[in-house]
Amino acid sequence: MLQKTYSIYSDDLNDVQLFIEYGKRHIACWCKKTGDNVLRAFEFFQYSNLSSMNFEELIDNAKLRSRLLTMPVAGTSFFWNTDEVLCIPKEKNDTAFLQQNFNLLKGCLPASTIFAEQATPCTIAWRLENDKQDIAKKCFAYATFTHPFVALLNSLEYTDKNIIYLFFYPRYFTICLFKQNKLHYLNLAEYITPEDVLYFILNLCKQYEVEKNAAIQCGGFINNTSKLYETLYQYLEGFQLLHIDETSFAGDEFKEYPAHYFTPYINYAV
C-alpha cells in the first residue's frame, strides 16, 4: 500500500527541475528552479518493503497521487537510494574490481548492472536490477540517474575535525563519518528502536576511534519530541539538528514543518 504523507507546493512551479528519490520504503519528489537552491515543492510517499506491488506499479500508483510526477518540468534527476552501494577509492573503479567486491560484500544479484560515478572524496558504485532501470527509463524518458550518495557527498561540509552526519527515513537512516578531513564510512542502516541507532553510532565511533563527543549533525524525519531524538540527545554530547535558513523554502506551507525534515534534499548538489 502506497501512502502519501507530505504534499507541499509553492505558487510558482513553472520551468522547474524535478528530483525523484526511490528508496526501500519511500519515494520522495521535490522541485527547484535552475540556478537557485530554493525548495519549491515536496511530496513524500511511504510503502512497506513487503509491498505486493512491483516497481512499475509503485511508480504508477505514485503518479495517480502526485502533482509533481505528472506536470511538465524542465528536467528530471532520479536517485536510486539503494543499499546495494559501495564507496571505493577513485582509482579502484574498473568493472572486474567492482563486480568482485559486490559479490563478496552483497552477494550475487542476477540480471543486474553496476553503475559508478565520482563524488568529491571517492567513487560511488551501485548495483541495480536491469528491469528496474529499464522501467525507470521508460517512465522518465529524459531523466538522469544516479545514487544520492553522489549528490550528498558533493554537498556536505567537513574539515580536519571529526564529524558524523545522520539523515533519517522511515525505519532506516544514512550515516556518514568524516575523520581528519577524509571520508571513513558511508552507508544505509535499518533500525527498529532508538537504541538500535544509538548502539550503531557508538559502535562506529569505537571502530574508527572517534571520540563520543564528536559533532553529530542530524536531518531528515526525526521529531524533536520523539524518543529517538531524546535518546540521541541524551547520550551523544555533540548531537544537534541541522539548521536550514528560511530563505531555502518558497511558500509558507514549508513553515508548518521542521526545516530539518527536508535535509538532505535541499542540499543535494546535482
mmCIF file with all atom_site columns, N, CA and C in Angstrom, residues 127-177:
data_model
loop_
_atom_site.group_PDB
_atom_site.id
_atom_site.type_symbol
_atom_site.label_atom_id
_atom_site.label_alt_id
_atom_site.label_comp_id
_atom_site.label_asym_id
_atom_site.label_entity_id
_atom_site.label_seq_id
_atom_site.pdbx_PDB_ins_code
_atom_site.Cartn_x
_atom_site.Cartn_y
_atom_site.Cartn_z
_atom_site.occupancy
_atom_site.B_iso_or_equiv
_atom_site.pdbx_formal_charge
_atom_site.auth_seq_id
_atom_site.auth_comp_id
_atom_site.auth_asym_id
_atom_site.auth_atom_id
_atom_site.pdbx_PDB_model_num
ATOM 1   N N  . ARG A 1 127 ? 24.571 -1.063 -7.535  1.00 0.00 ? 127 ARG A N  1
ATOM 2   C CA . ARG A 1 127 ? 24.135 -2.203 -8.355  1.00 0.00 ? 127 ARG A CA 1
ATOM 3   C C  . ARG A 1 127 ? 22.617 -2.224 -8.408  1.00 0.00 ? 127 ARG A C  1
ATOM 4   N N  . LEU A 1 128 ? 22.088 -2.449 -9.599  1.00 0.00 ? 128 LEU A N  1
ATOM 5   C CA . LEU A 1 128 ? 20.644 -2.314 -9.809  1.00 0.00 ? 128 LEU A CA 1
ATOM 6   C C  . LEU A 1 128 ? 20.156 -3.399 -10.759 1.00 0.00 ? 128 LEU A C  1
ATOM 7   N N  . GLU A 1 129 ? 18.978 -3.943 -10.440 1.00 0.00 ? 129 GLU A N  1
ATOM 8   C CA . GLU A 1 129 ? 18.358 -4.914 -11.347 1.00 0.00 ? 129 GLU A CA 1
ATOM 9   C C  . GLU A 1 129 ? 18.052 -4.243 -12.681 1.00 0.00 ? 129 GLU A C  1
ATOM 10  N N  . ASN A 1 130 ? 18.311 -4.948 -13.769 1.00 0.00 ? 130 ASN A N  1
ATOM 11  C CA . ASN A 1 130 ? 18.135 -4.368 -15.099 1.00 0.00 ? 130 ASN A CA 1
ATOM 12  C C  . ASN A 1 130 ? 16.700 -3.962 -15.369 1.00 0.00 ? 130 ASN A C  1
ATOM 13  N N  . ASP A 1 131 ? 15.738 -4.750 -14.879 1.00 0.00 ? 131 ASP A N  1
ATOM 14  C CA . ASP A 1 131 ? 14.341 -4.420 -15.169 1.00 0.00 ? 131 ASP A CA 1
ATOM 15  C C  . ASP A 1 131 ? 13.919 -3.107 -14.506 1.00 0.00 ? 131 ASP A C  1
ATOM 16  N N  . LYS A 1 132 ? 14.456 -2.806 -13.310 1.00 0.00 ? 132 LYS A N  1
ATOM 17  C CA . LYS A 1 132 ? 14.130 -1.542 -12.662 1.00 0.00 ? 132 LYS A CA 1
ATOM 18  C C  . LYS A 1 132 ? 14.664 -0.358 -13.454 1.00 0.00 ? 132 LYS A C  1
ATOM 19  N N  . GLN A 1 133 ? 15.900 -0.461 -13.914 1.00 0.00 ? 133 GLN A N  1
ATOM 20  C CA . GLN A 1 133 ? 16.477 0.622  -14.700 1.00 0.00 ? 133 GLN A CA 1
ATOM 21  C C  . GLN A 1 133 ? 15.702 0.826  -15.988 1.00 0.00 ? 133 GLN A C  1
ATOM 22  N N  . ASP A 1 134 ? 15.305 -0.265 -16.635 1.00 0.00 ? 134 ASP A N  1
ATOM 23  C CA . ASP A 1 134 ? 14.547 -0.171 -17.894 1.00 0.00 ? 134 ASP A CA 1
ATOM 24  C C  . ASP A 1 134 ? 13.192 0.489  -17.669 1.00 0.00 ? 134 ASP A C  1
ATOM 25  N N  . ILE A 1 135 ? 12.509 0.110  -16.582 1.00 0.00 ? 135 ILE A N  1
ATOM 26  C CA . ILE A 1 135 ? 11.197 0.692  -16.283 1.00 0.00 ? 135 ILE A CA 1
ATOM 27  C C  . ILE A 1 135 ? 11.332 2.178  -15.968 1.00 0.00 ? 135 ILE A C  1
ATOM 28  N N  . ALA A 1 136 ? 12.354 2.533  -15.180 1.00 0.00 ? 136 ALA A N  1
ATOM 29  C CA . ALA A 1 136 ? 12.560 3.943  -14.836 1.00 0.00 ? 136 ALA A CA 1
ATOM 30  C C  . ALA A 1 136 ? 12.838 4.778  -16.076 1.00 0.00 ? 136 ALA A C  1
ATOM 31  N N  . LYS A 1 137 ? 13.626 4.244  -17.002 1.00 0.00 ? 137 LYS A N  1
ATOM 32  C CA . LYS A 1 137 ? 13.917 4.966  -18.242 1.00 0.00 ? 137 LYS A CA 1
ATOM 33  C C  . LYS A 1 137 ? 12.656 5.149  -19.077 1.00 0.00 ? 137 LYS A C  1
ATOM 34  N N  . LYS A 1 138 ? 11.775 4.168  -19.024 1.00 0.00 ? 138 LYS A N  1
ATOM 35  C CA . LYS A 1 138 ? 10.513 4.268  -19.771 1.00 0.00 ? 138 LYS A CA 1
ATOM 36  C C  . LYS A 1 138 ? 9.573  5.295  -19.126 1.00 0.00 ? 138 LYS A C  1
ATOM 37  N N  . CYS A 1 139 ? 9.530  5.303  -17.793 1.00 0.00 ? 139 CYS A N  1
ATOM 38  C CA . CYS A 1 139 ? 8.632  6.220  -17.082 1.00 0.00 ? 139 CYS A CA 1
ATOM 39  C C  . CYS A 1 139 ? 9.144  7.661  -17.094 1.00 0.00 ? 139 CYS A C  1
ATOM 40  N N  . PHE A 1 140 ? 10.476 7.813  -17.092 1.00 0.00 ? 140 PHE A N  1
ATOM 41  C CA . PHE A 1 140 ? 11.096 9.141  -17.055 1.00 0.00 ? 140 PHE A CA 1
ATOM 42  C C  . PHE A 1 140 ? 12.152 9.193  -18.158 1.00 0.00 ? 140 PHE A C  1
ATOM 43  N N  . ALA A 1 141 ? 11.663 9.377  -19.376 1.00 0.00 ? 141 ALA A N  1
ATOM 44  C CA . ALA A 1 141 ? 12.472 9.147  -20.571 1.00 0.00 ? 141 ALA A CA 1
ATOM 45  C C  . ALA A 1 141 ? 13.730 10.004 -20.657 1.00 0.00 ? 141 ALA A C  1
ATOM 46  N N  . TYR A 1 142 ? 13.666 11.222 -20.182 1.00 0.00 ? 142 TYR A N  1
ATOM 47  C CA . TYR A 1 142 ? 14.813 12.132 -20.340 1.00 0.00 ? 142 TYR A CA 1
ATOM 48  C C  . TYR A 1 142 ? 15.525 12.410 -19.016 1.00 0.00 ? 142 TYR A C  1
ATOM 49  N N  . ALA A 1 143 ? 15.325 11.532 -18.050 1.00 0.00 ? 143 ALA A N  1
ATOM 50  C CA . ALA A 1 143 ? 15.931 11.739 -16.734 1.00 0.00 ? 143 ALA A CA 1
ATOM 51  C C  . ALA A 1 143 ? 17.398 11.331 -16.730 1.00 0.00 ? 143 ALA A C  1
ATOM 52  N N  . THR A 1 144 ? 18.142 11.918 -15.802 1.00 0.00 ? 144 THR A N  1
ATOM 53  C CA . THR A 1 144 ? 19.484 11.448 -15.482 1.00 0.00 ? 144 THR A CA 1
ATOM 54  C C  . THR A 1 144 ? 19.377 10.615 -14.206 1.00 0.00 ? 144 THR A C  1
ATOM 55  N N  . PHE A 1 145 ? 20.187 9.574  -14.102 1.00 0.00 ? 145 PHE A N  1
ATOM 56  C CA . PHE A 1 145 ? 20.084 8.629  -12.991 1.00 0.00 ? 145 PHE A CA 1
ATOM 57  C C  . PHE A 1 145 ? 21.399 8.577  -12.223 1.00 0.00 ? 145 PHE A C  1
ATOM 58  N N  . THR A 1 146 ? 21.293 8.565  -10.892 1.00 0.00 ? 146 THR A N  1
ATOM 59  C CA . THR A 1 146 ? 22.481 8.485  -10.056 1.00 0.00 ? 146 THR A CA 1
ATOM 60  C C  . THR A 1 146 ? 22.081 7.943  -8.690  1.00 0.00 ? 146 THR A C  1
ATOM 61  N N  . HIS A 1 147 ? 23.062 7.836  -7.798  1.00 0.00 ? 147 HIS A N  1
ATOM 62  C CA . HIS A 1 147 ? 22.802 7.440  -6.409  1.00 0.00 ? 147 HIS A CA 1
ATOM 63  C C  . HIS A 1 147 ? 22.857 8.694  -5.542  1.00 0.00 ? 147 HIS A C  1
ATOM 64  N N  . PRO A 1 148 ? 21.999 8.800  -4.522  1.00 0.00 ? 148 PRO A N  1
ATOM 65  C CA . PRO A 1 148 ? 22.001 10.017 -3.696  1.00 0.00 ? 148 PRO A CA 1
ATOM 66  C C  . PRO A 1 148 ? 23.312 10.253 -2.956  1.00 0.00 ? 148 PRO A C  1
ATOM 67  N N  . PHE A 1 149 ? 24.108 9.215  -2.724  1.00 0.00 ? 149 PHE A N  1
ATOM 68  C CA . PHE A 1 149 ? 25.395 9.411  -2.064  1.00 0.00 ? 149 PHE A CA 1
ATOM 69  C C  . PHE A 1 149 ? 26.297 10.356 -2.861  1.00 0.00 ? 149 PHE A C  1
ATOM 70  N N  . VAL A 1 150 ? 26.169 10.326 -4.181  1.00 0.00 ? 150 VAL A N  1
ATOM 71  C CA . VAL A 1 150 ? 26.983 11.221 -5.013  1.00 0.00 ? 150 VAL A CA 1
ATOM 72  C C  . VAL A 1 150 ? 26.630 12.673 -4.713  1.00 0.00 ? 150 VAL A C  1
ATOM 73  N N  . ALA A 1 151 ? 25.330 12.980 -4.778  1.00 0.00 ? 151 ALA A N  1
ATOM 74  C CA . ALA A 1 151 ? 24.871 14.346 -4.523  1.00 0.00 ? 151 ALA A CA 1
ATOM 75  C C  . ALA A 1 151 ? 25.099 14.751 -3.080  1.00 0.00 ? 151 ALA A C  1
ATOM 76  N N  . LEU A 1 152 ? 24.960 13.802 -2.161  1.00 0.00 ? 152 LEU A N  1
ATOM 77  C CA . LEU A 1 152 ? 25.139 14.102 -0.743  1.00 0.00 ? 152 LEU A CA 1
ATOM 78  C C  . LEU A 1 152 ? 26.594 14.453 -0.436  1.00 0.00 ? 152 LEU A C  1
ATOM 79  N N  . LEU A 1 153 ? 27.523 13.643 -0.897  1.00 0.00 ? 153 LEU A N  1
ATOM 80  C CA . LEU A 1 153 ? 28.939 13.880 -0.616  1.00 0.00 ? 153 LEU A CA 1
ATOM 81  C C  . LEU A 1 153 ? 29.428 15.186 -1.233  1.00 0.00 ? 153 LEU A C  1
ATOM 82  N N  . ASN A 1 154 ? 28.856 15.546 -2.371  1.00 0.00 ? 154 ASN A N  1
ATOM 83  C CA . ASN A 1 154 ? 29.261 16.798 -3.011  1.00 0.00 ? 154 ASN A CA 1
ATOM 84  C C  . ASN A 1 154 ? 28.727 18.028 -2.293  1.00 0.00 ? 154 ASN A C  1
ATOM 85  N N  . SER A 1 155 ? 27.835 17.819 -1.323  1.00 0.00 ? 155 SER A N  1
ATOM 86  C CA . SER A 1 155 ? 27.224 18.961 -0.632  1.00 0.00 ? 155 SER A CA 1
ATOM 87  C C  . SER A 1 155 ? 27.665 19.100 0.822   1.00 0.00 ? 155 SER A C  1
ATOM 88  N N  . LEU A 1 156 ? 28.167 18.025 1.428   1.00 0.00 ? 156 LEU A N  1
ATOM 89  C CA . LEU A 1 156 ? 28.482 18.058 2.859   1.00 0.00 ? 156 LEU A CA 1
ATOM 90  C C  . LEU A 1 156 ? 29.768 18.835 3.135   1.00 0.00 ? 156 LEU A C  1
ATOM 91  N N  . GLU A 1 157 ? 29.765 19.534 4.250   1.00 0.00 ? 157 GLU A N  1
ATOM 92  C CA . GLU A 1 157 ? 30.945 20.277 4.685   1.00 0.00 ? 157 GLU A CA 1
ATOM 93  C C  . GLU A 1 157 ? 31.721 19.454 5.714   1.00 0.00 ? 157 GLU A C  1
ATOM 94  N N  . TYR A 1 158 ? 33.030 19.428 5.583   1.00 0.00 ? 158 TYR A N  1
ATOM 95  C CA . TYR A 1 158 ? 33.860 18.734 6.557   1.00 0.00 ? 158 TYR A CA 1
ATOM 96  C C  . TYR A 1 158 ? 35.239 19.388 6.606   1.00 0.00 ? 158 TYR A C  1
ATOM 97  N N  . THR A 1 159 ? 35.864 19.289 7.773   1.00 0.00 ? 159 THR A N  1
ATOM 98  C CA . THR A 1 159 ? 37.178 19.898 7.996   1.00 0.00 ? 159 THR A CA 1
ATOM 99  C C  . THR A 1 159 ? 38.085 18.842 8.617   1.00 0.00 ? 159 THR A C  1
ATOM 100 N N  . ASP A 1 160 ? 39.143 19.291 9.265   1.00 0.00 ? 160 ASP A N  1
ATOM 101 C CA . ASP A 1 160 ? 40.033 18.340 9.929   1.00 0.00 ? 160 ASP A CA 1
ATOM 102 C C  . ASP A 1 160 ? 39.438 17.817 11.234  1.00 0.00 ? 160 ASP A C  1
ATOM 103 N N  . LYS A 1 161 ? 38.288 18.373 11.662  1.00 0.00 ? 161 LYS A N  1
ATOM 104 C CA . LYS A 1 161 ? 37.614 17.869 12.854  1.00 0.00 ? 161 LYS A CA 1
ATOM 105 C C  . LYS A 1 161 ? 36.694 16.706 12.481  1.00 0.00 ? 161 LYS A C  1
ATOM 106 N N  . ASN A 1 162 ? 36.527 15.779 13.393  1.00 0.00 ? 162 ASN A N  1
ATOM 107 C CA . ASN A 1 162 ? 35.674 14.622 13.155  1.00 0.00 ? 162 ASN A CA 1
ATOM 108 C C  . ASN A 1 162 ? 34.203 15.042 13.189  1.00 0.00 ? 162 ASN A C  1
ATOM 109 N N  . ILE A 1 163 ? 33.424 14.496 12.254  1.00 0.00 ? 163 ILE A N  1
ATOM 110 C CA . ILE A 1 163 ? 32.002 14.832 12.194  1.00 0.00 ? 163 ILE A CA 1
ATOM 111 C C  . ILE A 1 163 ? 31.214 13.659 11.632  1.00 0.00 ? 163 ILE A C  1
ATOM 112 N N  . ILE A 1 164 ? 30.041 13.456 12.201  1.00 0.00 ? 164 ILE A N  1
ATOM 113 C CA . ILE A 1 164 ? 29.125 12.409 11.741  1.00 0.00 ? 164 ILE A CA 1
ATOM 114 C C  . ILE A 1 164 ? 27.844 13.081 11.267  1.00 0.00 ? 164 ILE A C  1
ATOM 115 N N  . TYR A 1 165 ? 27.348 12.656 10.104  1.00 0.00 ? 165 TYR A N  1
ATOM 116 C CA . TYR A 1 165 ? 26.064 13.127 9.590   1.00 0.00 ? 165 TYR A CA 1
ATOM 117 C C  . TYR A 1 165 ? 25.050 11.981 9.642   1.00 0.00 ? 165 TYR A C  1
ATOM 118 N N  . LEU A 1 166 ? 23.839 12.306 10.073  1.00 0.00 ? 166 LEU A N  1
ATOM 119 C CA . LEU A 1 166 ? 22.730 11.354 10.093  1.00 0.00 ? 166 LEU A CA 1
ATOM 120 C C  . LEU A 1 166 ? 21.553 11.934 9.320   1.00 0.00 ? 166 LEU A C  1
ATOM 121 N N  . PHE A 1 167 ? 20.944 11.119 8.459   1.00 0.00 ? 167 PHE A N  1
ATOM 122 C CA . PHE A 1 167 ? 19.743 11.535 7.733   1.00 0.00 ? 167 PHE A CA 1
ATOM 123 C C  . PHE A 1 167 ? 18.715 10.415 7.848   1.00 0.00 ? 167 PHE A C  1
ATOM 124 N N  . PHE A 1 168 ? 17.565 10.738 8.447   1.00 0.00 ? 168 PHE A N  1
ATOM 125 C CA . PHE A 1 168 ? 16.584 9.715  8.781   1.00 0.00 ? 168 PHE A CA 1
ATOM 126 C C  . PHE A 1 168 ? 15.456 9.617  7.747   1.00 0.00 ? 168 PHE A C  1
ATOM 127 N N  . TYR A 1 169 ? 15.130 8.376  7.431   1.00 0.00 ? 169 TYR A N  1
ATOM 128 C CA . TYR A 1 169 ? 13.962 8.000  6.638   1.00 0.00 ? 169 TYR A CA 1
ATOM 129 C C  . TYR A 1 169 ? 13.099 7.099  7.527   1.00 0.00 ? 169 TYR A C  1
ATOM 130 N N  . PRO A 1 170 ? 11.923 6.698  7.053   1.00 0.00 ? 170 PRO A N  1
ATOM 131 C CA . PRO A 1 170 ? 11.108 5.781  7.855   1.00 0.00 ? 170 PRO A CA 1
ATOM 132 C C  . PRO A 1 170 ? 11.818 4.447  8.071   1.00 0.00 ? 170 PRO A C  1
ATOM 133 N N  . ARG A 1 171 ? 12.286 4.205  9.274   1.00 0.00 ? 171 ARG A N  1
ATOM 134 C CA . ARG A 1 171 ? 12.875 2.948  9.712   1.00 0.00 ? 171 ARG A CA 1
ATOM 135 C C  . ARG A 1 171 ? 14.270 2.653  9.152   1.00 0.00 ? 171 ARG A C  1
ATOM 136 N N  . TYR A 1 172 ? 14.904 3.604  8.559   1.00 0.00 ? 172 TYR A N  1
ATOM 137 C CA . TYR A 1 172 ? 16.314 3.455  8.202   1.00 0.00 ? 172 TYR A CA 1
ATOM 138 C C  . TYR A 1 172 ? 16.939 4.833  8.105   1.00 0.00 ? 172 TYR A C  1
ATOM 139 N N  . PHE A 1 173 ? 18.280 4.862  8.059   1.00 0.00 ? 173 PHE A N  1
ATOM 140 C CA . PHE A 1 173 ? 18.967 6.142  8.057   1.00 0.00 ? 173 PHE A CA 1
ATOM 141 C C  . PHE A 1 173 ? 20.287 6.023  7.315   1.00 0.00 ? 173 PHE A C  1
ATOM 142 N N  . THR A 1 174 ? 20.743 7.156  6.807   1.00 0.00 ? 174 THR A N  1
ATOM 143 C CA . THR A 1 174 ? 22.074 7.271  6.229   1.00 0.00 ? 174 THR A CA 1
ATOM 144 C C  . THR A 1 174 ? 23.012 7.791  7.299   1.00 0.00 ? 174 THR A C  1
ATOM 145 N N  . ILE A 1 175 ? 24.182 7.172  7.407   1.00 0.00 ? 175 ILE A N  1
ATOM 146 C CA . ILE A 1 175 ? 25.189 7.635  8.360   1.00 0.00 ? 175 ILE A CA 1
ATOM 147 C C  . ILE A 1 175 ? 26.507 7.822  7.633   1.00 0.00 ? 175 ILE A C  1
ATOM 148 N N  . CYS A 1 176 ? 27.131 8.954  7.890   1.00 0.00 ? 176 CYS A N  1
ATOM 149 C CA . CYS A 1 176 ? 28.350 9.342  7.178   1.00 0.00 ? 176 CYS A CA 1
ATOM 150 C C  . CYS A 1 176 ? 29.362 9.856  8.190   1.00 0.00 ? 176 CYS A C  1
ATOM 151 N N  . LEU A 1 177 ? 30.579 9.316  8.158   1.00 0.00 ? 177 LEU A N  1
ATOM 152 C CA . LEU A 1 177 ? 31.634 9.721  9.086   1.00 0.00 ? 177 LEU A CA 1
ATOM 153 C C  . LEU A 1 177 ? 32.823 10.298 8.326   1.00 0.00 ? 177 LEU A C  1
#
